[in-house]
mmCIF file of N, CA and C in Angstrom:
data_model
loop_
_atom_site.group_PDB
_atom_site.id
_atom_site.type_symbol
_atom_site.label_atom_id
_atom_site.label_comp_id
_atom_site.label_asym_id
_atom_site.label_seq_id
_atom_site.Cartn_x
_atom_site.Cartn_y
_atom_site.Cartn_z
ATOM 1 N N MET A 1 -147.296 -73.754 8.181
ATOM 2 C CA MET A 1 -146.145 -74.415 8.762
ATOM 3 C C MET A 1 -144.969 -74.326 7.789
ATOM 4 N N ALA A 2 -143.843 -73.923 8.283
ATOM 5 C CA ALA A 2 -142.658 -73.761 7.446
ATOM 6 C C ALA A 2 -141.912 -75.082 7.305
ATOM 7 N N ILE A 3 -141.279 -75.279 6.159
ATOM 8 C CA ILE A 3 -140.402 -76.421 5.948
ATOM 9 C C ILE A 3 -139.036 -76.042 6.502
ATOM 10 N N GLU A 4 -138.452 -76.917 7.282
ATOM 11 C CA GLU A 4 -137.165 -76.613 7.891
ATOM 12 C C GLU A 4 -136.138 -76.256 6.818
ATOM 13 N N GLY A 5 -135.430 -75.163 7.042
ATOM 14 C CA GLY A 5 -134.410 -74.728 6.109
ATOM 15 C C GLY A 5 -134.921 -73.873 4.969
ATOM 16 N N VAL A 6 -136.224 -73.628 4.909
ATOM 17 C CA VAL A 6 -136.795 -72.801 3.852
ATOM 18 C C VAL A 6 -137.472 -71.593 4.488
ATOM 19 N N GLU A 7 -137.125 -70.428 3.981
ATOM 20 C CA GLU A 7 -137.746 -69.211 4.477
ATOM 21 C C GLU A 7 -139.237 -69.227 4.180
ATOM 22 N N ASP A 8 -140.021 -68.685 5.107
ATOM 23 C CA ASP A 8 -141.463 -68.596 4.883
ATOM 24 C C ASP A 8 -141.789 -67.567 3.814
ATOM 25 N N MET A 9 -140.959 -66.531 3.738
ATOM 26 C CA MET A 9 -141.259 -65.457 2.794
ATOM 27 C C MET A 9 -139.958 -64.775 2.387
ATOM 28 N N ILE A 10 -139.884 -64.425 1.126
ATOM 29 C CA ILE A 10 -138.766 -63.637 0.608
ATOM 30 C C ILE A 10 -139.385 -62.402 -0.020
ATOM 31 N N ILE A 11 -138.908 -61.236 0.368
ATOM 32 C CA ILE A 11 -139.449 -59.989 -0.175
ATOM 33 C C ILE A 11 -138.301 -59.168 -0.759
ATOM 34 N N ILE A 12 -138.501 -58.695 -1.967
ATOM 35 C CA ILE A 12 -137.547 -57.770 -2.580
ATOM 36 C C ILE A 12 -138.333 -56.786 -3.438
ATOM 37 N N HIS A 13 -137.949 -55.548 -3.386
ATOM 38 C CA HIS A 13 -138.565 -54.521 -4.222
ATOM 39 C C HIS A 13 -137.700 -54.342 -5.469
ATOM 40 N N GLU A 14 -138.328 -54.065 -6.580
ATOM 41 C CA GLU A 14 -137.576 -53.915 -7.829
ATOM 42 C C GLU A 14 -136.486 -52.858 -7.736
ATOM 43 N N ASN A 15 -136.659 -51.847 -6.890
ATOM 44 C CA ASN A 15 -135.636 -50.807 -6.736
ATOM 45 C C ASN A 15 -134.351 -51.353 -6.116
ATOM 46 N N ASN A 16 -134.454 -52.485 -5.417
ATOM 47 C CA ASN A 16 -133.287 -53.078 -4.753
ATOM 48 C C ASN A 16 -132.754 -54.307 -5.492
ATOM 49 N N ALA A 17 -133.351 -54.642 -6.623
ATOM 50 C CA ALA A 17 -132.947 -55.841 -7.366
ATOM 51 C C ALA A 17 -131.631 -55.605 -8.108
ATOM 52 N N LEU A 18 -130.864 -56.663 -8.266
ATOM 53 C CA LEU A 18 -129.670 -56.592 -9.101
ATOM 54 C C LEU A 18 -130.119 -56.394 -10.546
ATOM 55 N N GLU A 19 -129.432 -55.524 -11.260
ATOM 56 C CA GLU A 19 -129.871 -55.226 -12.625
ATOM 57 C C GLU A 19 -128.711 -55.160 -13.597
ATOM 58 N N MET A 20 -129.067 -55.332 -14.856
ATOM 59 C CA MET A 20 -128.118 -55.214 -15.953
ATOM 60 C C MET A 20 -128.740 -54.303 -17.005
ATOM 61 N N LYS A 21 -128.003 -53.291 -17.415
ATOM 62 C CA LYS A 21 -128.462 -52.407 -18.479
ATOM 63 C C LYS A 21 -127.853 -52.891 -19.799
ATOM 64 N N VAL A 22 -128.726 -53.172 -20.747
ATOM 65 C CA VAL A 22 -128.290 -53.669 -22.050
ATOM 66 C C VAL A 22 -128.262 -52.485 -23.011
ATOM 67 N N PRO A 23 -127.131 -52.258 -23.701
ATOM 68 C CA PRO A 23 -127.032 -51.119 -24.622
ATOM 69 C C PRO A 23 -127.766 -51.374 -25.942
ATOM 70 N N ALA A 24 -127.923 -50.307 -26.724
ATOM 71 C CA ALA A 24 -128.503 -50.410 -28.063
ATOM 72 C C ALA A 24 -127.666 -51.388 -28.876
ATOM 73 N N PRO A 25 -128.213 -52.091 -29.798
ATOM 74 C CA PRO A 25 -129.541 -51.904 -30.378
ATOM 75 C C PRO A 25 -130.657 -52.627 -29.618
ATOM 76 N N PHE A 26 -130.328 -53.340 -28.540
ATOM 77 C CA PHE A 26 -131.350 -54.058 -27.775
ATOM 78 C C PHE A 26 -131.498 -53.427 -26.398
ATOM 79 N N LYS A 27 -131.628 -52.106 -26.383
ATOM 80 C CA LYS A 27 -131.641 -51.328 -25.153
ATOM 81 C C LYS A 27 -132.805 -51.737 -24.257
ATOM 82 N N ARG A 28 -132.442 -52.111 -23.014
ATOM 83 C CA ARG A 28 -133.426 -52.469 -22.007
ATOM 84 C C ARG A 28 -132.711 -52.644 -20.677
ATOM 85 N N THR A 29 -133.484 -52.728 -19.612
ATOM 86 C CA THR A 29 -132.959 -53.026 -18.283
ATOM 87 C C THR A 29 -133.525 -54.362 -17.848
ATOM 88 N N LEU A 30 -132.665 -55.243 -17.349
ATOM 89 C CA LEU A 30 -133.075 -56.542 -16.830
ATOM 90 C C LEU A 30 -132.818 -56.551 -15.328
ATOM 91 N N LYS A 31 -133.813 -56.952 -14.557
ATOM 92 C CA LYS A 31 -133.688 -57.020 -13.101
ATOM 93 C C LYS A 31 -134.041 -58.426 -12.644
ATOM 94 N N VAL A 32 -133.236 -58.970 -11.751
ATOM 95 C CA VAL A 32 -133.523 -60.278 -11.172
ATOM 96 C C VAL A 32 -134.077 -60.058 -9.771
ATOM 97 N N LEU A 33 -135.317 -60.509 -9.573
ATOM 98 C CA LEU A 33 -135.972 -60.363 -8.271
ATOM 99 C C LEU A 33 -135.733 -61.577 -7.376
ATOM 100 N N LEU A 34 -135.922 -62.753 -7.931
ATOM 101 C CA LEU A 34 -135.767 -64.002 -7.175
ATOM 102 C C LEU A 34 -134.992 -64.999 -8.020
ATOM 103 N N SER A 35 -134.050 -65.677 -7.386
ATOM 104 C CA SER A 35 -133.240 -66.667 -8.103
ATOM 105 C C SER A 35 -132.575 -67.592 -7.097
ATOM 106 N N PRO A 36 -132.410 -68.861 -7.446
ATOM 107 C CA PRO A 36 -131.647 -69.740 -6.556
ATOM 108 C C PRO A 36 -130.230 -69.222 -6.309
ATOM 109 N N ALA A 37 -129.677 -68.454 -7.234
ATOM 110 C CA ALA A 37 -128.338 -67.892 -7.054
ATOM 111 C C ALA A 37 -128.307 -66.840 -5.940
ATOM 112 N N ILE A 38 -129.455 -66.222 -5.669
ATOM 113 C CA ILE A 38 -129.571 -65.222 -4.606
ATOM 114 C C ILE A 38 -130.238 -65.844 -3.378
ATOM 115 N N ASN A 39 -131.241 -66.654 -3.621
ATOM 116 C CA ASN A 39 -132.053 -67.278 -2.580
ATOM 117 C C ASN A 39 -131.934 -68.792 -2.728
ATOM 118 N N PRO A 40 -130.934 -69.414 -2.114
ATOM 119 C CA PRO A 40 -130.668 -70.843 -2.332
ATOM 120 C C PRO A 40 -131.861 -71.760 -2.047
ATOM 121 N N GLU A 41 -132.798 -71.303 -1.240
ATOM 122 C CA GLU A 41 -133.957 -72.144 -0.932
ATOM 123 C C GLU A 41 -134.927 -72.262 -2.109
ATOM 124 N N LEU A 42 -134.802 -71.388 -3.089
ATOM 125 C CA LEU A 42 -135.622 -71.503 -4.300
ATOM 126 C C LEU A 42 -135.007 -72.563 -5.203
ATOM 127 N N LYS A 43 -135.815 -73.424 -5.719
ATOM 128 C CA LYS A 43 -135.291 -74.502 -6.554
ATOM 129 C C LYS A 43 -135.887 -74.524 -7.958
ATOM 130 N N SER A 44 -137.149 -74.102 -8.095
ATOM 131 C CA SER A 44 -137.858 -74.388 -9.334
ATOM 132 C C SER A 44 -138.130 -73.188 -10.226
ATOM 133 N N LEU A 45 -137.740 -71.979 -9.796
ATOM 134 C CA LEU A 45 -138.034 -70.830 -10.650
ATOM 135 C C LEU A 45 -137.120 -69.665 -10.353
ATOM 136 N N ALA A 46 -137.100 -68.728 -11.298
ATOM 137 C CA ALA A 46 -136.441 -67.433 -11.149
ATOM 138 C C ALA A 46 -137.417 -66.394 -11.679
ATOM 139 N N VAL A 47 -137.388 -65.207 -11.079
ATOM 140 C CA VAL A 47 -138.337 -64.147 -11.435
ATOM 141 C C VAL A 47 -137.578 -62.843 -11.631
ATOM 142 N N GLY A 48 -137.978 -62.090 -12.645
ATOM 143 C CA GLY A 48 -137.341 -60.809 -12.873
ATOM 144 C C GLY A 48 -138.202 -59.896 -13.722
ATOM 145 N N LEU A 49 -137.633 -58.765 -14.079
ATOM 146 C CA LEU A 49 -138.328 -57.759 -14.891
ATOM 147 C C LEU A 49 -137.479 -57.408 -16.105
ATOM 148 N N THR A 50 -138.164 -57.184 -17.206
ATOM 149 C CA THR A 50 -137.560 -56.557 -18.375
ATOM 150 C C THR A 50 -138.251 -55.220 -18.545
ATOM 151 N N ILE A 51 -137.463 -54.157 -18.610
ATOM 152 C CA ILE A 51 -138.006 -52.810 -18.776
ATOM 153 C C ILE A 51 -137.482 -52.267 -20.103
ATOM 154 N N LEU A 52 -138.427 -52.073 -21.029
ATOM 155 C CA LEU A 52 -138.091 -51.624 -22.381
ATOM 156 C C LEU A 52 -138.509 -50.167 -22.557
ATOM 157 N N PRO A 53 -137.574 -49.282 -22.903
ATOM 158 C CA PRO A 53 -137.956 -47.902 -23.196
ATOM 159 C C PRO A 53 -138.687 -47.851 -24.534
ATOM 160 N N PRO A 54 -139.318 -46.720 -24.858
ATOM 161 C CA PRO A 54 -139.943 -46.594 -26.174
ATOM 162 C C PRO A 54 -138.938 -46.947 -27.273
ATOM 163 N N GLY A 55 -139.343 -47.804 -28.189
ATOM 164 C CA GLY A 55 -138.478 -48.238 -29.275
ATOM 165 C C GLY A 55 -137.528 -49.371 -28.905
ATOM 166 N N GLY A 56 -137.513 -49.770 -27.634
ATOM 167 C CA GLY A 56 -136.607 -50.821 -27.187
ATOM 168 C C GLY A 56 -137.101 -52.207 -27.577
ATOM 169 N N LYS A 57 -136.165 -53.151 -27.627
ATOM 170 C CA LYS A 57 -136.528 -54.536 -27.919
ATOM 171 C C LYS A 57 -135.418 -55.447 -27.401
ATOM 172 N N SER A 58 -135.791 -56.699 -27.182
ATOM 173 C CA SER A 58 -134.782 -57.698 -26.846
ATOM 174 C C SER A 58 -134.317 -58.349 -28.141
ATOM 175 N N GLU A 59 -133.159 -58.996 -28.079
ATOM 176 C CA GLU A 59 -132.742 -59.769 -29.234
ATOM 177 C C GLU A 59 -133.620 -61.008 -29.300
ATOM 178 N N GLU A 60 -133.844 -61.517 -30.498
ATOM 179 C CA GLU A 60 -134.588 -62.767 -30.626
ATOM 180 C C GLU A 60 -133.666 -63.873 -30.132
ATOM 181 N N HIS A 61 -134.157 -64.676 -29.195
ATOM 182 C CA HIS A 61 -133.318 -65.706 -28.592
ATOM 183 C C HIS A 61 -134.169 -66.877 -28.109
ATOM 184 N N LYS A 62 -133.498 -67.958 -27.744
ATOM 185 C CA LYS A 62 -134.182 -69.100 -27.155
ATOM 186 C C LYS A 62 -133.253 -69.702 -26.111
ATOM 187 N N HIS A 63 -133.837 -70.464 -25.204
ATOM 188 C CA HIS A 63 -133.066 -71.106 -24.149
ATOM 189 C C HIS A 63 -133.802 -72.346 -23.674
ATOM 190 N N ILE A 64 -133.117 -73.142 -22.866
ATOM 191 C CA ILE A 64 -133.707 -74.415 -22.459
ATOM 192 C C ILE A 64 -134.833 -74.256 -21.448
ATOM 193 N N GLU A 65 -134.879 -73.132 -20.757
ATOM 194 C CA GLU A 65 -135.955 -72.908 -19.789
ATOM 195 C C GLU A 65 -137.221 -72.438 -20.494
ATOM 196 N N GLY A 66 -138.384 -72.895 -20.027
ATOM 197 C CA GLY A 66 -139.633 -72.287 -20.449
ATOM 198 C C GLY A 66 -139.738 -70.930 -19.764
ATOM 199 N N GLU A 67 -140.489 -70.012 -20.353
ATOM 200 C CA GLU A 67 -140.567 -68.670 -19.768
ATOM 201 C C GLU A 67 -141.987 -68.126 -19.858
ATOM 202 N N MET A 68 -142.464 -67.636 -18.722
ATOM 203 C CA MET A 68 -143.761 -66.975 -18.653
ATOM 204 C C MET A 68 -143.498 -65.481 -18.576
ATOM 205 N N PHE A 69 -144.296 -64.706 -19.297
ATOM 206 C CA PHE A 69 -144.220 -63.250 -19.261
ATOM 207 C C PHE A 69 -145.555 -62.704 -18.780
ATOM 208 N N TYR A 70 -145.512 -61.614 -18.014
ATOM 209 C CA TYR A 70 -146.729 -60.915 -17.601
ATOM 210 C C TYR A 70 -146.475 -59.427 -17.788
ATOM 211 N N VAL A 71 -147.318 -58.771 -18.584
ATOM 212 C CA VAL A 71 -147.139 -57.345 -18.854
ATOM 213 C C VAL A 71 -147.668 -56.557 -17.663
ATOM 214 N N VAL A 72 -146.748 -55.904 -16.959
ATOM 215 C CA VAL A 72 -147.087 -55.114 -15.776
ATOM 216 C C VAL A 72 -147.648 -53.758 -16.186
ATOM 217 N N SER A 73 -146.975 -53.112 -17.140
ATOM 218 C CA SER A 73 -147.448 -51.806 -17.615
ATOM 219 C C SER A 73 -146.951 -51.567 -19.033
ATOM 220 N N GLY A 74 -147.683 -50.707 -19.728
ATOM 221 C CA GLY A 74 -147.337 -50.372 -21.100
ATOM 222 C C GLY A 74 -147.976 -51.329 -22.088
ATOM 223 N N LYS A 75 -147.545 -51.185 -23.331
ATOM 224 C CA LYS A 75 -148.018 -52.080 -24.380
ATOM 225 C C LYS A 75 -146.917 -52.237 -25.410
ATOM 226 N N GLY A 76 -146.953 -53.357 -26.099
ATOM 227 C CA GLY A 76 -145.934 -53.654 -27.086
ATOM 228 C C GLY A 76 -146.301 -54.910 -27.834
ATOM 229 N N SER A 77 -145.281 -55.671 -28.235
ATOM 230 C CA SER A 77 -145.495 -56.904 -28.989
ATOM 231 C C SER A 77 -144.540 -57.967 -28.480
ATOM 232 N N ILE A 78 -144.933 -59.218 -28.685
ATOM 233 C CA ILE A 78 -144.051 -60.342 -28.413
ATOM 234 C C ILE A 78 -144.080 -61.260 -29.620
ATOM 235 N N LYS A 79 -142.898 -61.741 -29.973
ATOM 236 C CA LYS A 79 -142.783 -62.715 -31.048
ATOM 237 C C LYS A 79 -142.353 -64.031 -30.406
ATOM 238 N N VAL A 80 -143.127 -65.086 -30.639
ATOM 239 C CA VAL A 80 -142.784 -66.429 -30.192
ATOM 240 C C VAL A 80 -142.820 -67.316 -31.425
ATOM 241 N N GLY A 81 -141.675 -67.892 -31.762
ATOM 242 C CA GLY A 81 -141.584 -68.610 -33.030
ATOM 243 C C GLY A 81 -141.769 -67.616 -34.166
ATOM 244 N N GLU A 82 -142.718 -67.867 -35.030
ATOM 245 C CA GLU A 82 -143.014 -66.946 -36.134
ATOM 246 C C GLU A 82 -144.255 -66.097 -35.863
ATOM 247 N N GLU A 83 -144.888 -66.295 -34.711
ATOM 248 C CA GLU A 83 -146.131 -65.586 -34.380
ATOM 249 C C GLU A 83 -145.834 -64.316 -33.597
ATOM 250 N N ILE A 84 -146.431 -63.197 -34.006
ATOM 251 C CA ILE A 84 -146.285 -61.913 -33.318
ATOM 252 C C ILE A 84 -147.654 -61.502 -32.800
ATOM 253 N N GLU A 85 -147.710 -61.142 -31.520
ATOM 254 C CA GLU A 85 -148.965 -60.712 -30.897
ATOM 255 C C GLU A 85 -148.756 -59.404 -30.162
ATOM 256 N N ASP A 86 -149.750 -58.522 -30.214
ATOM 257 C CA ASP A 86 -149.736 -57.314 -29.400
ATOM 258 C C ASP A 86 -150.062 -57.696 -27.965
ATOM 259 N N VAL A 87 -149.416 -57.010 -27.005
ATOM 260 C CA VAL A 87 -149.655 -57.260 -25.592
ATOM 261 C C VAL A 87 -149.871 -55.941 -24.866
ATOM 262 N N THR A 88 -150.697 -55.976 -23.842
ATOM 263 C CA THR A 88 -150.974 -54.807 -23.013
ATOM 264 C C THR A 88 -150.925 -55.230 -21.547
ATOM 265 N N ALA A 89 -150.941 -54.251 -20.660
ATOM 266 C CA ALA A 89 -150.923 -54.531 -19.219
ATOM 267 C C ALA A 89 -152.008 -55.552 -18.891
ATOM 268 N N GLY A 90 -151.616 -56.554 -18.100
ATOM 269 C CA GLY A 90 -152.544 -57.606 -17.711
ATOM 270 C C GLY A 90 -152.456 -58.856 -18.562
ATOM 271 N N THR A 91 -151.634 -58.843 -19.615
ATOM 272 C CA THR A 91 -151.501 -59.998 -20.502
ATOM 273 C C THR A 91 -150.439 -60.957 -19.976
ATOM 274 N N ALA A 92 -150.743 -62.262 -20.000
ATOM 275 C CA ALA A 92 -149.777 -63.305 -19.652
ATOM 276 C C ALA A 92 -149.470 -64.129 -20.902
ATOM 277 N N ILE A 93 -148.212 -64.521 -21.056
ATOM 278 C CA ILE A 93 -147.760 -65.275 -22.222
ATOM 279 C C ILE A 93 -146.838 -66.395 -21.747
ATOM 280 N N TRP A 94 -146.913 -67.555 -22.376
ATOM 281 C CA TRP A 94 -145.977 -68.645 -22.104
ATOM 282 C C TRP A 94 -145.180 -68.923 -23.368
ATOM 283 N N SER A 95 -143.865 -69.040 -23.236
ATOM 284 C CA SER A 95 -142.985 -69.448 -24.328
ATOM 285 C C SER A 95 -142.335 -70.764 -23.904
ATOM 286 N N SER A 96 -142.565 -71.799 -24.674
ATOM 287 C CA SER A 96 -142.062 -73.133 -24.342
ATOM 288 C C SER A 96 -140.544 -73.199 -24.377
ATOM 289 N N SER A 97 -140.018 -74.180 -23.703
ATOM 290 C CA SER A 97 -138.593 -74.471 -23.703
ATOM 291 C C SER A 97 -138.097 -74.606 -25.145
ATOM 292 N N GLY A 98 -136.993 -73.911 -25.453
ATOM 293 C CA GLY A 98 -136.391 -74.022 -26.775
ATOM 294 C C GLY A 98 -137.057 -73.225 -27.869
ATOM 295 N N LYS A 99 -138.103 -72.467 -27.558
ATOM 296 C CA LYS A 99 -138.822 -71.680 -28.568
ATOM 297 C C LYS A 99 -138.233 -70.264 -28.626
ATOM 298 N N SER A 100 -137.908 -69.780 -29.831
ATOM 299 C CA SER A 100 -137.359 -68.431 -29.950
ATOM 300 C C SER A 100 -138.436 -67.399 -29.604
ATOM 301 N N HIS A 101 -137.999 -66.291 -28.983
ATOM 302 C CA HIS A 101 -138.939 -65.236 -28.616
ATOM 303 C C HIS A 101 -138.213 -63.892 -28.551
ATOM 304 N N GLN A 102 -139.021 -62.823 -28.661
ATOM 305 C CA GLN A 102 -138.495 -61.463 -28.661
ATOM 306 C C GLN A 102 -139.567 -60.516 -28.143
ATOM 307 N N LEU A 103 -139.176 -59.578 -27.290
ATOM 308 C CA LEU A 103 -140.071 -58.534 -26.780
ATOM 309 C C LEU A 103 -139.778 -57.240 -27.525
ATOM 310 N N MET A 104 -140.835 -56.481 -27.853
ATOM 311 C CA MET A 104 -140.669 -55.239 -28.607
ATOM 312 C C MET A 104 -141.590 -54.154 -28.048
ATOM 313 N N ASN A 105 -141.046 -52.973 -27.859
ATOM 314 C CA ASN A 105 -141.847 -51.826 -27.437
ATOM 315 C C ASN A 105 -141.863 -50.827 -28.581
ATOM 316 N N ASN A 106 -142.938 -50.834 -29.352
ATOM 317 C CA ASN A 106 -143.061 -49.903 -30.478
ATOM 318 C C ASN A 106 -144.048 -48.791 -30.144
ATOM 319 N N ASN A 107 -144.096 -48.433 -28.845
ATOM 320 C CA ASN A 107 -144.997 -47.374 -28.368
ATOM 321 C C ASN A 107 -144.193 -46.279 -27.689
ATOM 322 N N ASN A 108 -144.884 -45.240 -27.212
ATOM 323 C CA ASN A 108 -144.229 -44.078 -26.617
ATOM 324 C C ASN A 108 -144.048 -44.165 -25.106
ATOM 325 N N ASP A 109 -144.537 -45.226 -24.473
ATOM 326 C CA ASP A 109 -144.407 -45.391 -23.029
ATOM 327 C C ASP A 109 -143.507 -46.576 -22.723
ATOM 328 N N THR A 110 -142.935 -46.582 -21.547
ATOM 329 C CA THR A 110 -142.101 -47.698 -21.106
ATOM 330 C C THR A 110 -142.948 -48.961 -20.986
ATOM 331 N N LEU A 111 -142.382 -50.077 -21.412
ATOM 332 C CA LEU A 111 -143.031 -51.382 -21.313
ATOM 333 C C LEU A 111 -142.309 -52.173 -20.227
ATOM 334 N N LYS A 112 -143.054 -52.607 -19.209
ATOM 335 C CA LYS A 112 -142.480 -53.367 -18.099
ATOM 336 C C LYS A 112 -143.110 -54.751 -18.075
ATOM 337 N N ILE A 113 -142.255 -55.767 -18.160
ATOM 338 C CA ILE A 113 -142.722 -57.149 -18.227
ATOM 339 C C ILE A 113 -142.049 -57.981 -17.140
ATOM 340 N N LEU A 114 -142.860 -58.658 -16.351
ATOM 341 C CA LEU A 114 -142.376 -59.619 -15.375
ATOM 342 C C LEU A 114 -142.128 -60.933 -16.095
ATOM 343 N N TRP A 115 -141.025 -61.613 -15.784
ATOM 344 C CA TRP A 115 -140.766 -62.917 -16.382
ATOM 345 C C TRP A 115 -140.470 -63.937 -15.297
ATOM 346 N N VAL A 116 -140.855 -65.169 -15.592
ATOM 347 C CA VAL A 116 -140.610 -66.290 -14.694
ATOM 348 C C VAL A 116 -139.985 -67.405 -15.517
ATOM 349 N N LEU A 117 -138.807 -67.842 -15.107
ATOM 350 C CA LEU A 117 -138.125 -68.961 -15.750
ATOM 351 C C LEU A 117 -138.354 -70.235 -14.951
ATOM 352 N N SER A 118 -138.699 -71.290 -15.633
ATOM 353 C CA SER A 118 -138.882 -72.571 -14.966
ATOM 354 C C SER A 118 -138.399 -73.681 -15.885
ATOM 355 N N PRO A 119 -137.344 -74.372 -15.523
ATOM 356 C CA PRO A 119 -136.542 -74.203 -14.314
ATOM 357 C C PRO A 119 -135.656 -72.961 -14.421
ATOM 358 N N PRO A 120 -135.114 -72.523 -13.291
ATOM 359 C CA PRO A 120 -134.235 -71.355 -13.316
ATOM 360 C C PRO A 120 -132.904 -71.693 -13.979
ATOM 361 N N GLY A 121 -132.146 -70.667 -14.294
ATOM 362 C CA GLY A 121 -130.821 -70.893 -14.873
ATOM 363 C C GLY A 121 -130.304 -69.716 -15.672
ATOM 364 N N ARG A 122 -131.078 -69.287 -16.656
ATOM 365 C CA ARG A 122 -130.622 -68.220 -17.543
ATOM 366 C C ARG A 122 -130.367 -66.905 -16.806
ATOM 367 N N GLU A 123 -131.078 -66.673 -15.717
ATOM 368 C CA GLU A 123 -130.908 -65.424 -14.963
ATOM 369 C C GLU A 123 -129.509 -65.277 -14.392
ATOM 370 N N ALA A 124 -128.771 -66.379 -14.260
ATOM 371 C CA ALA A 124 -127.413 -66.323 -13.728
ATOM 372 C C ALA A 124 -126.520 -65.427 -14.582
ATOM 373 N N ALA A 125 -126.725 -65.397 -15.898
ATOM 374 C CA ALA A 125 -125.936 -64.526 -16.779
ATOM 375 C C ALA A 125 -126.221 -63.056 -16.474
ATOM 376 N N ILE A 126 -127.461 -62.736 -16.143
ATOM 377 C CA ILE A 126 -127.809 -61.349 -15.780
ATOM 378 C C ILE A 126 -127.121 -60.998 -14.469
ATOM 379 N N LEU A 127 -127.196 -61.890 -13.494
ATOM 380 C CA LEU A 127 -126.574 -61.638 -12.189
ATOM 381 C C LEU A 127 -125.068 -61.450 -12.321
ATOM 382 N N LYS A 128 -124.442 -62.225 -13.180
ATOM 383 C CA LYS A 128 -122.996 -62.155 -13.369
ATOM 384 C C LYS A 128 -122.574 -60.785 -13.914
ATOM 385 N N GLN A 129 -123.442 -60.177 -14.733
ATOM 386 C CA GLN A 129 -123.105 -58.899 -15.357
ATOM 387 C C GLN A 129 -123.693 -57.691 -14.647
ATOM 388 N N SER A 130 -124.488 -57.925 -13.599
ATOM 389 C CA SER A 130 -125.119 -56.807 -12.890
ATOM 390 C C SER A 130 -124.124 -56.164 -11.947
ATOM 391 N N GLY A 131 -124.472 -54.961 -11.553
ATOM 392 C CA GLY A 131 -123.559 -54.309 -10.641
ATOM 393 C C GLY A 131 -124.056 -53.030 -10.114
#
């Protein structure tokens, strides 16, 4: 049974997602799949992809949202706080609200990571710069 005013299902393929290409030295592609800014009926989360080429990495950063990561393909490393762990396809990671983190691809294949922000918010900066 559907809740009035809420879609039963939202479907988007990564090929159709709004994206932002980040230049070196933190070269990567960020895609927003689901967000309250795109889908107003969503309230509690935002979902997207980070695609890191070989040698790519994100800047070390933190934000008020907690963030879950799931490695879709490839292998690399994640730094949360001062701890660095290797990750491979099938790995899930949680980074608490306010905790610094960084994704790194020190391998020869593309690293693709799904991320979920809860609560949503930070993805709005990606949407603002996408095109």
